[in-house]
mmCIF file of C-alpha atoms in Angstrom:
data_model
loop_
_atom_site.group_PDB
_atom_site.id
_atom_site.type_symbol
_atom_site.label_atom_id
_atom_site.label_comp_id
_atom_site.label_asym_id
_atom_site.label_seq_id
_atom_site.Cartn_x
_atom_site.Cartn_y
_atom_site.Cartn_z
ATOM 1 C CA ILE R 796 -15.294 4.286 -88.253
ATOM 2 C CA ILE R 797 -15.569 7.958 -87.668
ATOM 3 C CA THR R 798 -19.362 8.031 -86.824
ATOM 4 C CA ILE R 799 -18.704 5.044 -84.223
ATOM 5 C CA ASN R 800 -15.774 6.932 -83.048
ATOM 6 C CA HIS R 801 -18.043 10.067 -82.914
ATOM 7 C CA GLU R 802 -20.691 8.194 -80.808
ATOM 8 C CA SER R 803 -17.930 7.127 -78.773
ATOM 9 C CA ILE R 804 -16.948 10.437 -77.549
ATOM 10 C CA HIS R 805 -20.782 10.994 -76.797
ATOM 11 C CA ILE R 806 -20.726 7.913 -74.475
ATOM 12 C CA LYS R 807 -17.876 9.000 -72.673
ATOM 13 C CA GLN R 808 -19.467 12.546 -72.191
ATOM 14 C CA GLN R 809 -22.793 10.675 -70.851
ATOM 15 C CA GLN R 810 -20.714 8.529 -68.067
ATOM 16 C CA GLU R 811 -19.294 11.726 -67.006
ATOM 17 C CA LEU R 812 -22.656 13.031 -66.748
ATOM 18 C CA LEU R 813 -24.239 10.106 -65.413
ATOM 19 C CA VAL R 814 -26.825 9.812 -68.282
ATOM 20 C CA VAL R 815 -29.522 11.838 -67.152
ATOM 21 C CA PHE R 816 -27.451 15.045 -66.782
ATOM 22 C CA PHE R 817 -26.056 14.700 -70.111
ATOM 23 C CA TYR R 818 -29.307 14.972 -71.416
ATOM 24 C CA ILE R 819 -30.448 17.577 -69.092
ATOM 25 C CA TRP R 820 -27.319 19.376 -70.332
ATOM 26 C CA TYR R 821 -27.689 18.751 -73.777
ATOM 27 C CA VAL R 822 -31.365 20.039 -73.913
ATOM 28 C CA LEU R 823 -30.591 23.114 -71.832
ATOM 29 C CA GLU R 824 -27.501 24.075 -74.090
ATOM 30 C CA PHE R 825 -29.235 23.549 -76.916
ATOM 31 C CA LEU R 826 -31.998 26.047 -76.117
ATOM 32 C CA VAL R 827 -29.920 28.455 -75.176
ATOM 33 C CA LYS R 828 -27.808 28.294 -78.080
ATOM 34 C CA LEU R 829 -31.132 28.307 -80.217
ATOM 35 C CA VAL R 830 -32.149 31.314 -78.520
ATOM 36 C CA LYS R 831 -28.563 33.087 -79.699
ATOM 37 C CA TYR R 832 -28.399 31.688 -83.130
ATOM 38 C CA TRP R 833 -32.303 31.358 -83.978
ATOM 39 C CA ARG R 834 -31.406 28.328 -86.157
ATOM 40 C CA VAL R 835 -31.575 24.630 -85.491
ATOM 41 C CA ASN R 836 -28.601 23.432 -87.077
ATOM 42 C CA LEU R 837 -26.848 26.171 -85.837
ATOM 43 C CA ALA R 838 -27.595 25.805 -82.319
ATOM 44 C CA TYR R 839 -26.940 21.782 -82.668
ATOM 45 C CA GLN R 840 -23.318 22.412 -84.496
ATOM 46 C CA ASN R 841 -22.425 24.646 -81.578
ATOM 47 C CA LEU R 842 -23.317 22.266 -78.943
ATOM 48 C CA SER R 843 -20.280 21.556 -76.502
ATOM 49 C CA PHE R 844 -20.702 18.178 -77.005
ATOM 50 C CA GLU R 845 -21.591 18.428 -80.708
ATOM 51 C CA ARG R 846 -18.348 20.250 -80.966
ATOM 52 C CA GLU R 847 -15.893 17.821 -78.795
ATOM 53 C CA ALA R 848 -17.068 14.904 -81.154
ATOM 54 C CA TYR R 849 -16.989 16.520 -84.620
ATOM 55 C CA THR R 850 -13.645 18.122 -83.819
ATOM 56 C CA ASN R 851 -12.128 14.895 -82.484
ATOM 57 C CA GLN R 852 -14.203 11.870 -84.610
ATOM 58 C CA GLY R 853 -11.457 11.480 -86.642
ATOM 59 C CA ASP R 854 -8.655 10.979 -84.012
ATOM 60 C CA LEU R 855 -9.308 7.435 -83.744
ATOM 61 C CA ASP R 856 -6.765 7.541 -80.161
ATOM 62 C CA TYR R 857 -8.596 10.656 -78.909
ATOM 63 C CA LEU R 858 -10.539 8.455 -76.254
ATOM 64 C CA LYS R 859 -7.279 6.948 -75.017
ATOM 65 C CA THR R 860 -6.100 10.248 -73.966
ATOM 66 C CA ARG R 861 -9.054 12.530 -73.373
ATOM 67 C CA LYS R 862 -9.479 14.188 -70.239
ATOM 68 C CA TRP R 863 -12.683 13.842 -67.887
ATOM 69 C CA TYR R 864 -14.937 17.204 -69.110
ATOM 70 C CA SER R 865 -12.996 17.836 -71.913
ATOM 71 C CA PHE R 866 -16.346 19.089 -73.674
ATOM 72 C CA LEU R 867 -15.937 21.914 -71.392
ATOM 73 C CA LYS R 868 -13.581 23.599 -73.350
ATOM 74 C CA TYR R 869 -15.859 23.731 -76.268
ATOM 75 C CA ILE R 870 -18.902 25.792 -74.460
#
């Protein structure tokens, strides 16, 4: 259930950015974080999309109250 919630958060993020812009942002942010951290797993863990999803994956009501573009708080 937690994994489903995590992925559901990503689906919401993708909807907000019309899918294609989500992936463009994801790759660009990953490259920036990779330069900053020089480690793939640290770059991944610090992506705004992942931080939002991991932080809130245990809250099964999160998507009911989540505001649009909430991932921006995690940049």
